[in-house]
CSV table of C-alpha atoms in Angstrom, one decimal:
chain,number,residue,atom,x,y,z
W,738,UNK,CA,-52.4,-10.4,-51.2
W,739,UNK,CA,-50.7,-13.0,-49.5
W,740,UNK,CA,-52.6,-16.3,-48.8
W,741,UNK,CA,-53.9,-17.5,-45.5
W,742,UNK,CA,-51.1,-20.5,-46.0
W,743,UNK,CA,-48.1,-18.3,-46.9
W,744,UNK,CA,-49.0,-16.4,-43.7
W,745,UNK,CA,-49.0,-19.8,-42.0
W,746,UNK,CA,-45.6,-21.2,-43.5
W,747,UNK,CA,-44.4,-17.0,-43.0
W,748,UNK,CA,-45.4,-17.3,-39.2
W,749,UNK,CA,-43.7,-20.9,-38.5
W,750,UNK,CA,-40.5,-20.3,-40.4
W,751,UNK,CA,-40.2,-17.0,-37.9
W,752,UNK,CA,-40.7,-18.9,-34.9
W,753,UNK,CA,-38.2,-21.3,-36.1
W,754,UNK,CA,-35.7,-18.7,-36.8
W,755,UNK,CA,-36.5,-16.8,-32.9
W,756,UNK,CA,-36.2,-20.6,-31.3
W,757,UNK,CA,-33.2,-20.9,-33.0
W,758,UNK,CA,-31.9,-17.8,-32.6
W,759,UNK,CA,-32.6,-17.9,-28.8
W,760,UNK,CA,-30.6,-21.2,-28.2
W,761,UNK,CA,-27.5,-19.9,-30.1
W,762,UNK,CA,-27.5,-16.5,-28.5
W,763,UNK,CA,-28.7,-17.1,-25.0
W,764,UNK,CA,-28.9,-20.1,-24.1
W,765,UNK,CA,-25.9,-22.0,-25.0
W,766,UNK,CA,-23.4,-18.9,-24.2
W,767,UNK,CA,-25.5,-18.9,-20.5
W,768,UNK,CA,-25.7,-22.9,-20.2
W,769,UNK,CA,-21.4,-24.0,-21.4
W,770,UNK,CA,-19.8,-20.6,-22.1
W,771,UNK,CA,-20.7,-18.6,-18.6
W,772,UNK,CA,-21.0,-20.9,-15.8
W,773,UNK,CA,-21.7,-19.0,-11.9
W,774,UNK,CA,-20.5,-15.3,-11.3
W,775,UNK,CA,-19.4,-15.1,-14.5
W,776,UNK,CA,-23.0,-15.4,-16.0
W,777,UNK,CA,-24.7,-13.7,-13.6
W,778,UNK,CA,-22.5,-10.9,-14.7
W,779,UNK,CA,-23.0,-11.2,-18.6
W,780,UNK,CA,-26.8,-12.0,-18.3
W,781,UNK,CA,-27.4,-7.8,-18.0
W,782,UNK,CA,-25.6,-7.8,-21.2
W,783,UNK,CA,-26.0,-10.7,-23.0
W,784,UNK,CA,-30.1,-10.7,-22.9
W,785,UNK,CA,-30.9,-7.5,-24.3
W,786,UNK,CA,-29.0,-8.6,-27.1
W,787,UNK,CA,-30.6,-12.2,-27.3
W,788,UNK,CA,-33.5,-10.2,-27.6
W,789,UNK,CA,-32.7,-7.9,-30.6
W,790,UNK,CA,-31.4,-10.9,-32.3
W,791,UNK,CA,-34.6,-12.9,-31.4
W,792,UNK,CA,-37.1,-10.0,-32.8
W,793,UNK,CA,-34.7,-9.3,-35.7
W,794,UNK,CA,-34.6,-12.6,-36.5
W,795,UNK,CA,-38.3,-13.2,-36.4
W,796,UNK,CA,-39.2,-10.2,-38.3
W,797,UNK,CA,-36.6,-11.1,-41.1
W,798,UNK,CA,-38.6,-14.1,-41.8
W,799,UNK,CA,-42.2,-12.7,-41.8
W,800,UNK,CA,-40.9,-9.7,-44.5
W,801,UNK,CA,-38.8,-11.6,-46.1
W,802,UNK,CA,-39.3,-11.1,-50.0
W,803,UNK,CA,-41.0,-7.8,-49.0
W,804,UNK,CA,-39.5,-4.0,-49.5
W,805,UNK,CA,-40.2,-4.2,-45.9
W,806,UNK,CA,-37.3,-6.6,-45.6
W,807,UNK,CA,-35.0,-4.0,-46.7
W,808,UNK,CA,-36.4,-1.8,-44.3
W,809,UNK,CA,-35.4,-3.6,-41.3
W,810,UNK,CA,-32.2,-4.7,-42.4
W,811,UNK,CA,-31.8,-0.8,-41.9
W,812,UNK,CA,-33.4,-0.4,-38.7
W,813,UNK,CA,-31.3,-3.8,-37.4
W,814,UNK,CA,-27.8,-2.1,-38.2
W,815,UNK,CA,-29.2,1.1,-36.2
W,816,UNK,CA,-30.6,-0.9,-33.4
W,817,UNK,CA,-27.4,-2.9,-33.1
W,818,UNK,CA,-25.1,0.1,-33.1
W,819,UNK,CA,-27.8,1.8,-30.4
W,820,UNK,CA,-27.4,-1.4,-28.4
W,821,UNK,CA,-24.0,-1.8,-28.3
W,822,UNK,CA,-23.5,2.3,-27.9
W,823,UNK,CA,-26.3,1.5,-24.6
W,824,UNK,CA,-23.9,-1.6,-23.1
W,825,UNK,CA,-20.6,-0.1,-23.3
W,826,UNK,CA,-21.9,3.3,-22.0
W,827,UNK,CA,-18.5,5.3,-21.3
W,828,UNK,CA,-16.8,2.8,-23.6
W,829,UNK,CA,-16.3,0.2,-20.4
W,830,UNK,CA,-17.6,-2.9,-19.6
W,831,UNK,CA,-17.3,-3.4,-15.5
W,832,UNK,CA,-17.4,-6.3,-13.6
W,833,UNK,CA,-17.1,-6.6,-9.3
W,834,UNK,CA,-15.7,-10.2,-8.9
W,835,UNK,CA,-15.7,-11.5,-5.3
W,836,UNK,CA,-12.3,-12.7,-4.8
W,837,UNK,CA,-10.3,-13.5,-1.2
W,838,UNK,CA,-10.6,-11.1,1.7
W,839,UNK,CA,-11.7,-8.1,-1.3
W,840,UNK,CA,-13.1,-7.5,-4.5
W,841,UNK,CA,-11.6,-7.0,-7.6
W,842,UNK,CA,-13.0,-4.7,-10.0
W,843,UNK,CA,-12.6,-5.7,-14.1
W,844,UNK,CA,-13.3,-3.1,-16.3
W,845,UNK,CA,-12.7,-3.8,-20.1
W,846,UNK,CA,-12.5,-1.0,-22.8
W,847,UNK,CA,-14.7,-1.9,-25.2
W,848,UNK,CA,-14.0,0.9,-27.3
W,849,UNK,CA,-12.1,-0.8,-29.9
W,850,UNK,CA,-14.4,-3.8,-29.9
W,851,UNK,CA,-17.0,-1.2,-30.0
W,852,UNK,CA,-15.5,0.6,-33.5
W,853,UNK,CA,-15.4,-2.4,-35.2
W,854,UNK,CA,-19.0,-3.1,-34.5
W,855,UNK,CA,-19.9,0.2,-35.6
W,856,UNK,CA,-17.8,-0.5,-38.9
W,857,UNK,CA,-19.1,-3.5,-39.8
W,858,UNK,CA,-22.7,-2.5,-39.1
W,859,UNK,CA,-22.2,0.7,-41.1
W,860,UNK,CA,-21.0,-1.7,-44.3
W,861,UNK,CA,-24.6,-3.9,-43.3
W,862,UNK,CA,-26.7,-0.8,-43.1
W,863,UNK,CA,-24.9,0.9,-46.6
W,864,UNK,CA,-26.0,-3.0,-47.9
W,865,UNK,CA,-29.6,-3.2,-46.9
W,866,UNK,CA,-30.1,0.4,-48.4
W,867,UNK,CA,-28.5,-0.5,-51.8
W,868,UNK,CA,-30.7,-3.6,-51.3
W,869,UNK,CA,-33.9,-1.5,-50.9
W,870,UNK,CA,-33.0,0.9,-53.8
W,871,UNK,CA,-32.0,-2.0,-56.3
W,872,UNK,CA,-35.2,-3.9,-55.2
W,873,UNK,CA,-37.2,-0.5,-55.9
W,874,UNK,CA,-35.6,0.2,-58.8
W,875,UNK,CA,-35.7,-3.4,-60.4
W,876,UNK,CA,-39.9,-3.4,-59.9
W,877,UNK,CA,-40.1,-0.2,-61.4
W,878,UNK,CA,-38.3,-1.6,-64.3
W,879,UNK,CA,-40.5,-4.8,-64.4
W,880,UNK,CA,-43.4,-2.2,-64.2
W,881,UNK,CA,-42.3,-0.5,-67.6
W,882,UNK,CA,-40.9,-4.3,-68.8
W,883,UNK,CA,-44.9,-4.8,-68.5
W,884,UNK,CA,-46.6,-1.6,-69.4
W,885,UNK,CA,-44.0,-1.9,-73.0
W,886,UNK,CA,-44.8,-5.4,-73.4
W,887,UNK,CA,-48.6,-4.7,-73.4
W,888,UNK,CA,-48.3,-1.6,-75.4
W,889,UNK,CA,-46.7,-3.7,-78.2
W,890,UNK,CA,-49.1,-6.4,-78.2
W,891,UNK,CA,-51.4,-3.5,-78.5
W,892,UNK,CA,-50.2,-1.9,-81.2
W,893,UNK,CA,-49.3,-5.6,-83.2
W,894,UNK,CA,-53.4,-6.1,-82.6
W,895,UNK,CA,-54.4,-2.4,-84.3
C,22,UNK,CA,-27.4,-7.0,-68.1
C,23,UNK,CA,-28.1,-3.8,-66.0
C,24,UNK,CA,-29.0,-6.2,-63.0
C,25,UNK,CA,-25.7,-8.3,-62.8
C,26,UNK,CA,-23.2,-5.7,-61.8
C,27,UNK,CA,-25.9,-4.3,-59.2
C,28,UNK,CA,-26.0,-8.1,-58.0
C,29,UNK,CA,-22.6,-8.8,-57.8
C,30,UNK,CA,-22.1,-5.6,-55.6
C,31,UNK,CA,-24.2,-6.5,-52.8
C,32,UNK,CA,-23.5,-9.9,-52.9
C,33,UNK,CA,-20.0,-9.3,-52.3
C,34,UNK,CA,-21.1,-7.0,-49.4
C,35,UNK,CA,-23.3,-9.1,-48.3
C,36,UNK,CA,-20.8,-11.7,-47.9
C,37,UNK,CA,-18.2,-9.4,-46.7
C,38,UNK,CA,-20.4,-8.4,-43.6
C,39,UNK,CA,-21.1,-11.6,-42.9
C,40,UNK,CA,-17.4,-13.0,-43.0
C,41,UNK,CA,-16.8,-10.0,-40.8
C,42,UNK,CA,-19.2,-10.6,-38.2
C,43,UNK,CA,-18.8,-14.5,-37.8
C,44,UNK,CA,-15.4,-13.5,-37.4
C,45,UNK,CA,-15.9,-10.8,-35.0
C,46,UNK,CA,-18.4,-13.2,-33.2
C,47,UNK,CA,-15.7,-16.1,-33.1
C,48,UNK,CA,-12.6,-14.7,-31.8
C,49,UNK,CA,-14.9,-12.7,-29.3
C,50,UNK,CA,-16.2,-16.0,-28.2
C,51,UNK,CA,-13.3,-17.7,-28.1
C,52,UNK,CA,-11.8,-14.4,-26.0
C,53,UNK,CA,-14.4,-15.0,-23.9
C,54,UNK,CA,-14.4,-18.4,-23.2
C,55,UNK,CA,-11.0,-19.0,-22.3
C,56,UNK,CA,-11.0,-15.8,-19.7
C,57,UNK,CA,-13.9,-17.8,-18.5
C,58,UNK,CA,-12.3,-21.2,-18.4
C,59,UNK,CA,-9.6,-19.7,-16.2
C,60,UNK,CA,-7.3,-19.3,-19.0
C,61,UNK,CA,-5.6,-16.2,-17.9
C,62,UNK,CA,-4.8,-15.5,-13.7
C,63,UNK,CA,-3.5,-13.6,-11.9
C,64,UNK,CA,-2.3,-13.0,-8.5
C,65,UNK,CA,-1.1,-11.0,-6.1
C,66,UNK,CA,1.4,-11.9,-2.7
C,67,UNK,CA,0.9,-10.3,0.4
C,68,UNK,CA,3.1,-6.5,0.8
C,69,UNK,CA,6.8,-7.6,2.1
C,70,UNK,CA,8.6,-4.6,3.9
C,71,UNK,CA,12.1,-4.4,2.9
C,72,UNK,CA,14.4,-1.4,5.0
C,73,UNK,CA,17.1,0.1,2.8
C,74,UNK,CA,18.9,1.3,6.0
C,75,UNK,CA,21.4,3.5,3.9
C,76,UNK,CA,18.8,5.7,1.6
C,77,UNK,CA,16.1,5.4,5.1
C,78,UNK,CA,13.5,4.5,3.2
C,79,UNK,CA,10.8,1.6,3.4
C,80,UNK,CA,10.4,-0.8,0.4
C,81,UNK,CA,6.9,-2.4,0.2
C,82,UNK,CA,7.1,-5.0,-2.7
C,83,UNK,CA,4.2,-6.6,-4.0
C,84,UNK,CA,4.9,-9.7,-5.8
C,85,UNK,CA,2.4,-10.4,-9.6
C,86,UNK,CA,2.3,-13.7,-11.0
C,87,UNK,CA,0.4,-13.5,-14.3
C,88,UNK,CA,-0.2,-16.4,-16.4
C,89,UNK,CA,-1.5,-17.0,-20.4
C,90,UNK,CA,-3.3,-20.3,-20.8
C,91,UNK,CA,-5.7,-18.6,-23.6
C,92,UNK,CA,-4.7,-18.5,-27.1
C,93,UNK,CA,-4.0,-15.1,-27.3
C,94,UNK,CA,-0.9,-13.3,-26.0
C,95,UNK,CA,-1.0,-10.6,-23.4
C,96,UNK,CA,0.5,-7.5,-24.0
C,97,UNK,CA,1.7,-4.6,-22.3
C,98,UNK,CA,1.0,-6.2,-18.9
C,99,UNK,CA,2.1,-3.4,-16.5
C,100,UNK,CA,0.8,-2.9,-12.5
C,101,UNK,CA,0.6,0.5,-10.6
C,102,UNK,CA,-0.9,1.2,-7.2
C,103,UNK,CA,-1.1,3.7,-4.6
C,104,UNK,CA,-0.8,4.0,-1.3
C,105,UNK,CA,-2.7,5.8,1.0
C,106,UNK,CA,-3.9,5.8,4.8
C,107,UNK,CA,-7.8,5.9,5.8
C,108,UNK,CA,-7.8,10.0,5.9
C,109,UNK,CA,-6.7,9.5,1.7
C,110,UNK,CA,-3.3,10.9,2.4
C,111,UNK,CA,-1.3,9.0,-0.3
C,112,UNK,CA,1.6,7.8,0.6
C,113,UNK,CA,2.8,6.4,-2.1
C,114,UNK,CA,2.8,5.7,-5.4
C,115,UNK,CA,4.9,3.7,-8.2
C,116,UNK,CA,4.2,2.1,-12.0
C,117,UNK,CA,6.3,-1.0,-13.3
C,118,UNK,CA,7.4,-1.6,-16.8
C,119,UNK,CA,5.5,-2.5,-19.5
C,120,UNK,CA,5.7,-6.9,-20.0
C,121,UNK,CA,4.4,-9.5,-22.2
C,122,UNK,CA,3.1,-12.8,-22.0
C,123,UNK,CA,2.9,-15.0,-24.5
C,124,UNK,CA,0.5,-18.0,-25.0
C,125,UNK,CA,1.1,-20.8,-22.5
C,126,UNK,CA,3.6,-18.7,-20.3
C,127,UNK,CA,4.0,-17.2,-16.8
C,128,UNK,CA,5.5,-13.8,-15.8
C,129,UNK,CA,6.3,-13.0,-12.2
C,130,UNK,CA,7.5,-9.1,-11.6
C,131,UNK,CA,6.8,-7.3,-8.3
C,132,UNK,CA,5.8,-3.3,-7.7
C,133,UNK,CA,7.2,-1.9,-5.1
C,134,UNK,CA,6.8,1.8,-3.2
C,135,UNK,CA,9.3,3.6,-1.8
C,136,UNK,CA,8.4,4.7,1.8
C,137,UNK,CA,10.2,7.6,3.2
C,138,UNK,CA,9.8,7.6,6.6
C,139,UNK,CA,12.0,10.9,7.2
C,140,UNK,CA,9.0,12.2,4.7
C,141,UNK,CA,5.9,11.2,6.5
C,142,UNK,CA,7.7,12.5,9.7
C,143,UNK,CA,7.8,15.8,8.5
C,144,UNK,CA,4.2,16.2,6.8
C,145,UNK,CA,1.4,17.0,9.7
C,146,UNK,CA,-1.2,14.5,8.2
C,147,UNK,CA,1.4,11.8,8.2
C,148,UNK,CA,3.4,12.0,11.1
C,149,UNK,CA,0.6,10.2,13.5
C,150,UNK,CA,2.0,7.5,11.2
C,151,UNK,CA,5.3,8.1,13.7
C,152,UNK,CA,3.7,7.1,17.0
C,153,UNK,CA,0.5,5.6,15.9
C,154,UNK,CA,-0.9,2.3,14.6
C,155,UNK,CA,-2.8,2.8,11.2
C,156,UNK,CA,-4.5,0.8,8.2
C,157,UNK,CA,-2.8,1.6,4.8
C,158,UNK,CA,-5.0,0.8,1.3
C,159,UNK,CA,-3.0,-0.1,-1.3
C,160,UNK,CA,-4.9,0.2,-4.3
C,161,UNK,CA,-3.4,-2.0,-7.3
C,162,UNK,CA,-4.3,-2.1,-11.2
C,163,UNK,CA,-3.1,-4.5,-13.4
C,164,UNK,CA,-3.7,-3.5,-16.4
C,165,UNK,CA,-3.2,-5.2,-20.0
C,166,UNK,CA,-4.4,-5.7,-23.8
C,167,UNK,CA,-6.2,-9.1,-23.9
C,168,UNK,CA,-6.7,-10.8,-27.6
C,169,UNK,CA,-5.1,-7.7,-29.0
C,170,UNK,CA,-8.5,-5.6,-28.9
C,171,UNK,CA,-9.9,-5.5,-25.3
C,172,UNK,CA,-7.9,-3.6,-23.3
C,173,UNK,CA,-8.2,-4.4,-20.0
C,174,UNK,CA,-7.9,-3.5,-15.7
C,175,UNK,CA,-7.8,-5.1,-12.8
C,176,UNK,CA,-8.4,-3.1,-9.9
C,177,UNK,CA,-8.4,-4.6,-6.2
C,178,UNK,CA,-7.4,-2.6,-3.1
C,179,UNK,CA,-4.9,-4.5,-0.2
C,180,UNK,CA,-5.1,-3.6,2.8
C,181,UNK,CA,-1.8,-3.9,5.0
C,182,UNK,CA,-1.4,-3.1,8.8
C,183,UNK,CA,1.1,-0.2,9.6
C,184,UNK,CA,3.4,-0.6,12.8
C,185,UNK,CA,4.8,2.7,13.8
C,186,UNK,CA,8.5,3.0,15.2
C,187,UNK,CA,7.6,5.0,17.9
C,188,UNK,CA,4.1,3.5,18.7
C,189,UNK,CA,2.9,5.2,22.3
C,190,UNK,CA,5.4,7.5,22.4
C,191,UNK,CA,5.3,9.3,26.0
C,192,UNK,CA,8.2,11.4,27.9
C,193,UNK,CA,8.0,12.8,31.2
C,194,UNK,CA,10.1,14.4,34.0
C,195,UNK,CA,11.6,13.4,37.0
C,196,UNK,CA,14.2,13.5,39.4
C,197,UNK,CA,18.0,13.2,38.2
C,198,UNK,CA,20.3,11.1,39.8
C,199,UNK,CA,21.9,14.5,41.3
C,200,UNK,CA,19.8,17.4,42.8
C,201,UNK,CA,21.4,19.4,39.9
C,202,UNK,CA,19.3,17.3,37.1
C,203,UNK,CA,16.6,16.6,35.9
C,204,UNK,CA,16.1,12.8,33.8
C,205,UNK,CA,14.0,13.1,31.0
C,206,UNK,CA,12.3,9.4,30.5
C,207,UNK,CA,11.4,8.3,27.1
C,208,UNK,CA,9.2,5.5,26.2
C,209,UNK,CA,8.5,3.9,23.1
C,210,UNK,CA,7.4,0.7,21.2
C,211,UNK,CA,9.4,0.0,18.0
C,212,UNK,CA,6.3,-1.9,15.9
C,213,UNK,CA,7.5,-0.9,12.7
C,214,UNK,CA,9.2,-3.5,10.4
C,215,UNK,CA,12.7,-2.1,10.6
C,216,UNK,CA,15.4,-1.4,13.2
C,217,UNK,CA,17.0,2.2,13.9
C,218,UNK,CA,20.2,3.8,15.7
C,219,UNK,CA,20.9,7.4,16.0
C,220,UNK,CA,20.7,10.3,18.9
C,221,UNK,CA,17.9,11.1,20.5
C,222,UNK,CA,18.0,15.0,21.8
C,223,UNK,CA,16.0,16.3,24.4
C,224,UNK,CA,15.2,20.2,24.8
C,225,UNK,CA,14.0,21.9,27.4
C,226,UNK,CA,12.7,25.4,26.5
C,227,UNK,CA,10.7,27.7,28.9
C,228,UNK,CA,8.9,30.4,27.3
C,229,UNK,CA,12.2,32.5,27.6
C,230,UNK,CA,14.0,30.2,25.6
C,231,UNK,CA,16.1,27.4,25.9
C,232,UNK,CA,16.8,26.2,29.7
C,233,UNK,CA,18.6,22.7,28.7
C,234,UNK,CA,19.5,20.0,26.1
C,235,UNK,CA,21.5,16.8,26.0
C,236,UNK,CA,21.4,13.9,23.6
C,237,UNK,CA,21.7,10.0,23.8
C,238,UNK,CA,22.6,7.0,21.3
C,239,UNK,CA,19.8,4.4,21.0
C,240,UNK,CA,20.2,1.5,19.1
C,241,UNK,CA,16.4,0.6,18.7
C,242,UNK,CA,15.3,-3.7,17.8
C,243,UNK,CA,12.1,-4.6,16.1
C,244,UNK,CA,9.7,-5.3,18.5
C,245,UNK,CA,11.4,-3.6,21.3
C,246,UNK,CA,9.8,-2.2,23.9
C,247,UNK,CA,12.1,1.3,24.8
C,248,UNK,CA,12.6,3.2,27.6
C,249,UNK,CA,15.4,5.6,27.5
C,250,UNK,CA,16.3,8.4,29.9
C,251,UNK,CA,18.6,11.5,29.4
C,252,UNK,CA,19.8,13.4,32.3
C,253,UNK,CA,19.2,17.4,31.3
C,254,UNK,CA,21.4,19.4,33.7
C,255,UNK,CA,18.5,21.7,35.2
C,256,UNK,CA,17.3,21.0,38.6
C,257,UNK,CA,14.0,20.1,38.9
C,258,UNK,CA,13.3,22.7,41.5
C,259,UNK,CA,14.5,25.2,38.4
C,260,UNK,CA,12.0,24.2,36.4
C,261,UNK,CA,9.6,26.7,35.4
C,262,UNK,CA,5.5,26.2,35.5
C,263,UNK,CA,5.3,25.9,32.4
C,264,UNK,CA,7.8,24.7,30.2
C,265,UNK,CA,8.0,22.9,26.7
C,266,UNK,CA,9.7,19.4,26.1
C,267,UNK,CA,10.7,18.6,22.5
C,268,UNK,CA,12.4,15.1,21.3
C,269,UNK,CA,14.4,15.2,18.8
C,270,UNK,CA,14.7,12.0,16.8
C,271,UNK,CA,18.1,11.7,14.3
C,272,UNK,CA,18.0,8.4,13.3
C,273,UNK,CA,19.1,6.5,10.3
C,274,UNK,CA,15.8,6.1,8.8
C,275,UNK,CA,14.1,9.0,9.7
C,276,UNK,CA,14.4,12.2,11.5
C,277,UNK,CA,11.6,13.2,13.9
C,278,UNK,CA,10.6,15.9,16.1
C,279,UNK,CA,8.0,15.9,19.0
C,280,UNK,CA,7.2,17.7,21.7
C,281,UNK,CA,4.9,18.4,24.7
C,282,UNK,CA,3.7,21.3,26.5
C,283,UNK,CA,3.2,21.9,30.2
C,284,UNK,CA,1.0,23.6,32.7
């Protein structure tokens, strides 16, 4: 059982992370990268994905040193590639941009950026699972490193 | 001992997905930020109309300047557009080659569409085109692959106003300058961006057939305001009630026929 203070120091050190998680991911891109149209038009994109960083971030923190870490390390990669899959819809990111006399329509295939985002998610999410079998594996081992040690001392005393 | 190799593993996949998405986050910022900062333009002029009085067609040229202040080069920079009237009868349509623009350089190219005017003429949902005044959409994309992995369009539709060469076209009998003819008078507006010459042939036909024909040479300005009459050799008092008029245009950019019934 965790102690009422290592919840405490748990619980700051996650809203730590999410604060600064939040400036890097939303509100510095929306403050000096995207000034006017442009971040009116990348704020549909860009906050869904401040968010998932902000919750993943937080939640990192409070399991950390848990299986449950692990866990969602897994989920993350999924939730990323479900995000990204989400944004990009038919593989294009459109944009209407007022310009003179008529619009002009941006569309941006994301199809490659997209790939490599599934790529290196799949080589997070084939990580976090080796993580959370080594990790399972390793206290099963300490388990029997225990459960030997104390049968020795056992038999040593007889 | 079991535990080091296991270790070693993820830690070099750790650090492999982290390299990889830092990097991925980096250039994609970068990419970003310097399409943002205004880094790479482009632009488009206004639609210049060209005649190529020996082929009779109609060059519109479009002229594209395109210019790389980013970091990353642009490649296979190509425009193609369409053109087409407010019913979505295309008119035209053309591609240019593909070009490249490297970092800190400029590349101007035009697109242009070859208008047959002899071809509109002929086709019933373009020949109002002939005599009529008309909006033509010319819908561009530039297309391009920005910092090598973001292929990318720009679409925006230019609209252009179309001047006919026969704008109000109207004929109508009267009175030669013998009692043995009749003078066919022809009136037109040349609005369109070229001039013409050729004949212009009037016939006659009553529901019997022909009754009379006879052709003049016009020689046809921008801008000009035309009247032009052709002396048929049919009396007036000849004529039957009703009786078909057809104008035959045989010009040097196009060839067009019209014609009006009466009574």
């Amino acid at each position: 059982m965790a102690s009422a203070k290592e919840v405490a120091t748990r619980i700051l050190r996650a809203t730590v992370a999410a604060g600064i998680t939040y400036i890097v991911t939303y509100y510095l891109p929306m403050t000096f990268l995207l000034i006017g149209e442009t971040a009116k038009v990348a704020e549909p994109v860009i906050t869904p994905f401040s968010a998932l960083c902000i919750f993943f971030s937080a939640a990192d923190e409070l399991l950390r040193g848990t299986g449950g870490q692990y866990v969602l390390e897994v989920v993350r990669g999924f939730a990323f590639v479900a995000y990204f899959s989400l944004t990009v819809g038919g593989g294009e990111l459109v944009f209407v941009i007022p310009t003179e006399g008529s619009q002009a329509i941006i569309a941006v295939d994301m199809t490659v950026f997209f790939f490599i985002v599934v790529m290196i998610s799949l080589v997070e999410i084939a990580t976090s699972i080796l993580k959370a079998i080594f990790y399972f594996i390793e206290r099963e081992e300490e388990e029997l490193e225990e459960l030997r040690a104390k049968l020795l001392r056992e038999l040593s005393q007889g | 001992m079991r535990r080091a190799p296991r270790r070693s593993v993820l830690r070099v996949l750790s650090i492999l997905a982290t390299l990889l998405w830092v990097g991925l986050a980096v250039f994609t910022v970068v990419a970003i930020y310097y399409v943002a900062a205004g880094g790479v333009w482009a632009c488009l002029s206004e639609p210049l109309f060209m005649a190529d009085y020996d082929k009779g067609r109609l060059k519109m040229v479009i002229g594209i300047l395109v210019e790389n202040q980013a970091i990353f080069d642009l490649m296979n920079v190509r425009a193609y557009g369409v053109v087409a009237d407010t019913l979505g009868n295309v008119i035209g349509t053309n591609t240019t080659d593909f070009y490249y623009v490297g970092v800190g350089s400029e590349l101007s190219f035009s697109l242009s569409f070859y208008l047959s005017i002899s071809k509109l003429a002929a086709n019933p949902s373009t020949s109002y085109l002939m005599t009529e005044k008309a909006r033509l959409a010319i819908n561009m994309t530039l297309s391009m692959i920005y910092a090598y992995i973001f292929p990318t369009k720009a679409m925006v539709t230019i609209k252009v106003d179309w001047g006919p060469p026969l704008l109000g076209l109207r004929a109508r009998l009267m009175k030669g300058p013998s009692p043995s003819t009749t003078c066919v008078l022809v009136m037109f507006k040349n609005a369109a961006p070229f001039w013409f010459k050729g004949y212009l042939i009037a016939h006659l036909y009553s529901n019997w057939g022909l009754l009379a024909e006879e052709e003049t040479y016009m020689l046809v300005h921008k801008g000009e305001e035309k009247a032009i009459s052709i002396i048929l050799p049919i009396s007036p008092d000849d004529l039957p009630e009703h009786y078909k008029l057809v104008l035959e245009f045989k010009t040097n950019m196009f060839y067009f026929t019209w014609g009006y019934e009466h009574g």
